PDB file of C-alpha atoms in Angstrom:
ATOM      1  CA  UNK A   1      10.996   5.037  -2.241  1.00 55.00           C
ATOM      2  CA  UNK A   2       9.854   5.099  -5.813  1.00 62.00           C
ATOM      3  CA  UNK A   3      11.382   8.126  -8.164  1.00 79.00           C
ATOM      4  CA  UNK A   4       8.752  10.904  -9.431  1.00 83.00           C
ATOM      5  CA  UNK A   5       7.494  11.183 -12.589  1.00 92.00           C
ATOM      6  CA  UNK A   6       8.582  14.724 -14.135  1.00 92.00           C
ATOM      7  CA  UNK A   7       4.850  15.157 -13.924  1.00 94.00           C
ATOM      8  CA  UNK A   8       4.875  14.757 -10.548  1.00 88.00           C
ATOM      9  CA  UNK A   9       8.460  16.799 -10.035  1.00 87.00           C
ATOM     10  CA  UNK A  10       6.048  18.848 -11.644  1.00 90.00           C
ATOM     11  CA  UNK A  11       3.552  20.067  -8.912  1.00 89.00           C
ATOM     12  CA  UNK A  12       3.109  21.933  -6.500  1.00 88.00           C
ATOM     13  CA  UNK A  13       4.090  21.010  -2.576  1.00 88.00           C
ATOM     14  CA  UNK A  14       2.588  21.934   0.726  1.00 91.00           C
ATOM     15  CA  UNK A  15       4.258  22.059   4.180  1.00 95.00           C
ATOM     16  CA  UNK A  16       2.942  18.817   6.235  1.00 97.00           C
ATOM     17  CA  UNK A  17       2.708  19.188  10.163  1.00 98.00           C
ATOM     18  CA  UNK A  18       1.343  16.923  12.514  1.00 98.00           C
ATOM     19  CA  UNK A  19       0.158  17.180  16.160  1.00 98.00           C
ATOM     20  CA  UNK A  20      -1.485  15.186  18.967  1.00 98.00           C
ATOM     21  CA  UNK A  21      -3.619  16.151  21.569  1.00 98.00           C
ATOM     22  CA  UNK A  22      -3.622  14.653  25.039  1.00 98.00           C
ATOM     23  CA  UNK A  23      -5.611  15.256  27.713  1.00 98.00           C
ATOM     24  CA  UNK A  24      -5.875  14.754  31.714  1.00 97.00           C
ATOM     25  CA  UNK A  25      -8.536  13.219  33.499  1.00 96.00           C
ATOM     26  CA  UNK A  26     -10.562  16.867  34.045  1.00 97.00           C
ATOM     27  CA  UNK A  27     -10.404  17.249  30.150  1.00 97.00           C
ATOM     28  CA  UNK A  28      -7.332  19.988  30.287  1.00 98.00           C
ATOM     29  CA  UNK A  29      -5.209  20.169  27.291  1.00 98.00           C
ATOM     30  CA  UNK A  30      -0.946  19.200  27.078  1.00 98.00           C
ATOM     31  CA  UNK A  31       0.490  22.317  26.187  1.00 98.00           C
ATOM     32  CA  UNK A  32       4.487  22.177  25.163  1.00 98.00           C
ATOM     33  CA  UNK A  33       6.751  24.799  26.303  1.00 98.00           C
ATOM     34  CA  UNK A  34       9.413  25.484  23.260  1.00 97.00           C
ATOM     35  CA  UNK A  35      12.383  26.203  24.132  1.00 96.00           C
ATOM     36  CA  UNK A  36      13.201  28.218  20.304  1.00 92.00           C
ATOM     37  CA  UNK A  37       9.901  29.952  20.042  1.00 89.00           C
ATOM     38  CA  UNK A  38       7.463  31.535  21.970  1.00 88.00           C
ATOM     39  CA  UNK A  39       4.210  31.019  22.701  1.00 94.00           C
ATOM     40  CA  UNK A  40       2.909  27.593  24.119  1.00 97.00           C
ATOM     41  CA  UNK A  41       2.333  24.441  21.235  1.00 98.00           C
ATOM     42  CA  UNK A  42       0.839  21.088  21.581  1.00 98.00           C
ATOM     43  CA  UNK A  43       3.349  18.049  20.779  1.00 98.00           C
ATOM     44  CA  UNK A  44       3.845  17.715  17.084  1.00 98.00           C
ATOM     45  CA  UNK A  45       6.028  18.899  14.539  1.00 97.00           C
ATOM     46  CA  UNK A  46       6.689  19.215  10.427  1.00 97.00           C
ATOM     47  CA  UNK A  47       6.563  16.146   8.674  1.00 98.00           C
ATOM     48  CA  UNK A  48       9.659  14.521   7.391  1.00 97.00           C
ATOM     49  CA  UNK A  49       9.290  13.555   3.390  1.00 93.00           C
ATOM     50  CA  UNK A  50       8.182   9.919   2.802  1.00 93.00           C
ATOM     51  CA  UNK A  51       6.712  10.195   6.638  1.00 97.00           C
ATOM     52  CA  UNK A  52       3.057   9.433   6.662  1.00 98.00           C
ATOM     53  CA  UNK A  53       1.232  12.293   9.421  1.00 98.00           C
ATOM     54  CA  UNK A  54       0.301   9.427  11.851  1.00 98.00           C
ATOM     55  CA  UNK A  55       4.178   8.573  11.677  1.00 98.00           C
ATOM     56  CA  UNK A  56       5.090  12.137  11.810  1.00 98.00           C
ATOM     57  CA  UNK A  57       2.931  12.692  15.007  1.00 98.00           C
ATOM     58  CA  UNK A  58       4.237   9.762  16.756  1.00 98.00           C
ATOM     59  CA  UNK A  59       8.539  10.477  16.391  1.00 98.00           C
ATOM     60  CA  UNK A  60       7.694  13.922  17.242  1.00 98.00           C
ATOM     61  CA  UNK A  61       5.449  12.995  20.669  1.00 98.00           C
ATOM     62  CA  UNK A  62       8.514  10.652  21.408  1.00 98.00           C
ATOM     63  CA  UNK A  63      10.777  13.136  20.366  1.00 98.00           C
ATOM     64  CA  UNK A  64       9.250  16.050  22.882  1.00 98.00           C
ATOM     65  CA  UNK A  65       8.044  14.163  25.118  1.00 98.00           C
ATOM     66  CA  UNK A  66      10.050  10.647  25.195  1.00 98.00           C
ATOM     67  CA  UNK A  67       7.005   8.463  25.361  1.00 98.00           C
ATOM     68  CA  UNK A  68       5.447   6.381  22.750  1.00 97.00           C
ATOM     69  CA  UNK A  69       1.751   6.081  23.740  1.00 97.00           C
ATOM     70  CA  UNK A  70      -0.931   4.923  21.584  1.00 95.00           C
ATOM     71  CA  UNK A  71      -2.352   7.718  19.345  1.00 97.00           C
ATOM     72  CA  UNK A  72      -6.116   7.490  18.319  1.00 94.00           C
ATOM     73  CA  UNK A  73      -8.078   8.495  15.498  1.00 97.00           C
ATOM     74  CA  UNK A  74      -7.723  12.171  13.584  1.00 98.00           C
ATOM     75  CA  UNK A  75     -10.041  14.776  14.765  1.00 98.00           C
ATOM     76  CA  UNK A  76      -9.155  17.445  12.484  1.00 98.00           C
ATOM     77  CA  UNK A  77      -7.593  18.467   9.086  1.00 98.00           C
ATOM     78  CA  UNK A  78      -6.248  22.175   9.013  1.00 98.00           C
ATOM     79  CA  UNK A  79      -5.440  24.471   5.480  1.00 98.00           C
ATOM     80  CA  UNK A  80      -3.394  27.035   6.789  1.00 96.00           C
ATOM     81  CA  UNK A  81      -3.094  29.515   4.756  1.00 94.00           C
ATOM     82  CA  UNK A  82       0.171  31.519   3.585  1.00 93.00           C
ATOM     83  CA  UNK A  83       2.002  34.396   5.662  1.00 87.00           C
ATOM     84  CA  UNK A  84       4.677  35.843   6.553  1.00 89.00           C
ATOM     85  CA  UNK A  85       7.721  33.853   6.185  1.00 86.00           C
ATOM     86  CA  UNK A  86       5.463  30.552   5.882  1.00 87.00           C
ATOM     87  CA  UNK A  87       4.309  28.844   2.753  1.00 92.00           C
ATOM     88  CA  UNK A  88       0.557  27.389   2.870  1.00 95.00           C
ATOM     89  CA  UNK A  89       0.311  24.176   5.055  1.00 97.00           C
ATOM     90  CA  UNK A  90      -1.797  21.017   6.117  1.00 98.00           C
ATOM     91  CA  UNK A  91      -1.812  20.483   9.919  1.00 98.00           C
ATOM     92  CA  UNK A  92      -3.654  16.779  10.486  1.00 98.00           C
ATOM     93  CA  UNK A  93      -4.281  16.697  14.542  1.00 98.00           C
ATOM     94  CA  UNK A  94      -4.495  13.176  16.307  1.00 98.00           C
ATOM     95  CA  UNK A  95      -6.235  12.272  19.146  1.00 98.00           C
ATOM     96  CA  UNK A  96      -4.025  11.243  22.059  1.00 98.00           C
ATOM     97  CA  UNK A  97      -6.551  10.426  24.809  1.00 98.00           C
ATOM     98  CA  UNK A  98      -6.164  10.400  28.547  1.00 98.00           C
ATOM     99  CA  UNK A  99      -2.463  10.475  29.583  1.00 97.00           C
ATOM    100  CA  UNK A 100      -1.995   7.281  32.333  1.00 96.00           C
ATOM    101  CA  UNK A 101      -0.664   8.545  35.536  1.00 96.00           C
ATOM    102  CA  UNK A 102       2.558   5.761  34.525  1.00 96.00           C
ATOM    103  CA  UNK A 103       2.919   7.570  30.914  1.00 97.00           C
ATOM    104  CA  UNK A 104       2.970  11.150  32.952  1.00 97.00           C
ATOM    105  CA  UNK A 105       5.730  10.065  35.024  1.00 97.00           C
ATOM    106  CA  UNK A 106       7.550   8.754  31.934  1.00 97.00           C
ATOM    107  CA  UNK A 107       7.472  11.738  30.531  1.00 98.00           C
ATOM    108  CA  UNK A 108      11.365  13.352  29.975  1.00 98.00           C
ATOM    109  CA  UNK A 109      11.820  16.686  28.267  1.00 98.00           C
ATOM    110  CA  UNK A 110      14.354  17.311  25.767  1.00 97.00           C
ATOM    111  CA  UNK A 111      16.282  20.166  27.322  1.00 96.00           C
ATOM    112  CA  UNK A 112      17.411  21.495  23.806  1.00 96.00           C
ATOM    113  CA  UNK A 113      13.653  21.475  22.508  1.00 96.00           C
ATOM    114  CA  UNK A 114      11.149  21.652  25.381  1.00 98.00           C
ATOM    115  CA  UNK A 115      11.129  23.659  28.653  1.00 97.00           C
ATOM    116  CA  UNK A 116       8.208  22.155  30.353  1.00 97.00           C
ATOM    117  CA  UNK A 117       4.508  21.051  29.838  1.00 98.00           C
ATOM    118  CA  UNK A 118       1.056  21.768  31.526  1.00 98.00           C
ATOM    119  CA  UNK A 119      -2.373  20.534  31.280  1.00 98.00           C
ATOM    120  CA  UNK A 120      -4.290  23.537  30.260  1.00 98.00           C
ATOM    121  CA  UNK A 121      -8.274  24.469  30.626  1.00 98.00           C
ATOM    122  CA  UNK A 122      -9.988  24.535  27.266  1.00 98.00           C
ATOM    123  CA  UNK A 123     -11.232  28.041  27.912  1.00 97.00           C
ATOM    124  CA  UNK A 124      -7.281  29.515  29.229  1.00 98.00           C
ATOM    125  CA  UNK A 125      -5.844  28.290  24.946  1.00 98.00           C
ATOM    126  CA  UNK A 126      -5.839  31.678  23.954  1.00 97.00           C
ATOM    127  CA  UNK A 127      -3.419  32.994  27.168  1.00 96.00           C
ATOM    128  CA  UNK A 128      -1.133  30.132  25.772  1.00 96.00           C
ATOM    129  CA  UNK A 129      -1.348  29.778  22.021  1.00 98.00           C
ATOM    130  CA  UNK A 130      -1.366  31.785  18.710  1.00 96.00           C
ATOM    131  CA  UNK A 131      -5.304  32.702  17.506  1.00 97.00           C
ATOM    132  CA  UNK A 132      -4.623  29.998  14.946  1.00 96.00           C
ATOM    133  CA  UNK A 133      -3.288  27.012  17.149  1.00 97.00           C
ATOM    134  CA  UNK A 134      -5.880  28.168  19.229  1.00 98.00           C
ATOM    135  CA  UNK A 135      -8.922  27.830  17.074  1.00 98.00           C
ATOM    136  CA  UNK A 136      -7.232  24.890  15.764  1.00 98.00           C
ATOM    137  CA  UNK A 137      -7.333  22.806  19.427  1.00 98.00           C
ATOM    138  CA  UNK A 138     -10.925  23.942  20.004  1.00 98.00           C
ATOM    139  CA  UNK A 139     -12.428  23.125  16.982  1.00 98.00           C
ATOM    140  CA  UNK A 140     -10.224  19.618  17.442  1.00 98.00           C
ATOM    141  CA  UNK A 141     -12.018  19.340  21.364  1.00 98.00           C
ATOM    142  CA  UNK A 142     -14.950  20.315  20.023  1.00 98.00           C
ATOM    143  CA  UNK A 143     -15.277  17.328  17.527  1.00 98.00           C
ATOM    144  CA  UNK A 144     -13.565  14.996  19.954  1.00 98.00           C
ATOM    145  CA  UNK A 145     -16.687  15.336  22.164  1.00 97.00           C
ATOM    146  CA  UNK A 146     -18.928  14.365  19.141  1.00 97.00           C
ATOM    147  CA  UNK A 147     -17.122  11.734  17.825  1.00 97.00           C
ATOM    148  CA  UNK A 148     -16.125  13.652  14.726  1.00 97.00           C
ATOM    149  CA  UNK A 149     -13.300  14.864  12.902  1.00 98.00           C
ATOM    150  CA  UNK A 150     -13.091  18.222  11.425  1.00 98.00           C
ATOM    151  CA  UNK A 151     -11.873  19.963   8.818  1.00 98.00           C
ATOM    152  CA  UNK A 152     -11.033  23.582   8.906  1.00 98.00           C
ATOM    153  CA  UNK A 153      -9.147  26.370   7.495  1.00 98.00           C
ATOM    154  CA  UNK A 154      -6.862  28.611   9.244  1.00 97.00           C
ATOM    155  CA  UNK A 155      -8.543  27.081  12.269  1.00 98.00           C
ATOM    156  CA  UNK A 156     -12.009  27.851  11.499  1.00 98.00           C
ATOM    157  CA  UNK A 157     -14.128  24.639  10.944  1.00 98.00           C
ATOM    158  CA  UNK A 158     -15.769  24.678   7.395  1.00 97.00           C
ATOM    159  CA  UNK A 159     -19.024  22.318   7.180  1.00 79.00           C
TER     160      UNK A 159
END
């Protein structure tokens, strides 16, 4: 770790989360069940300083979900805006791909983090997640099926 310049002690920081999408063999999405928040999340957390997002995304999946499975390409870039009691933010999402049926049954949930997990329909997100996760895992789907990545703000693809 190299020490900032007082140029760069100098500006401004953003709040760095990442997440991964994985999916079952019908094309439903892993939803996370937090145990200290409600609603529903997909695996993925804040990202720890000097933690690149792909790095982030990966302790966090083994973290919540105690696997380590590969994780594919990024599909989308999020600006999240600021709001109440949360500074602006860059959510990068990664690609997870198919779950095996060996990495499902390897799957152990950290009691003090994660209640349970289900596959969830596409079209059912918005009974599970905020608007803005919501949008987010869509517009993510969305350019997964094109072969794309996309970038968005406050979940709302911008081309």
């Amino acid at each position: 770790m190299s020490t900032a310049s007082e140029y760069d002690k100098g500006l401004p920081r953003k709040r760095a989360a990442a997440g991964v999408l994985f999916f079952d063999e019908a094309g439903r999405v892993l939803l996370v069940d937090p145990v200290y928040k409600e609603p529903w999340e997909i695996p993925g957390g804040a990202v720890e300083a000097d933690e690149s997002p792909l790095q982030g995304a990966r302790r966090e999946v083994k973290e919540e979900l105690g696997i380590a499975p590969a994780i594919g390409d990024l599909l989308g870039l999020d600006w999240t805006a600021p709001r109440p009691e949360r500074s602006e933010g860059l959510v990068t999402i990664f690609d997870g791909g198919v779950l095996t049926p060996e990495e499902l049954r390897s799957i152990r949930l950290p009691a003090d983090e994660i209640r349970s997990f289900e596959f969830v329909p596409v079209d059912e997100l918005d009974t599970r997640l905020i608007p803005l996760l919501a949008r987010r895992v869509r517009a993510c789907v969305s350019a997964r099926k094109q072969g794309l990545t996309v970038y968005m703000e406050n979940g709302h693809p911008v081309s």
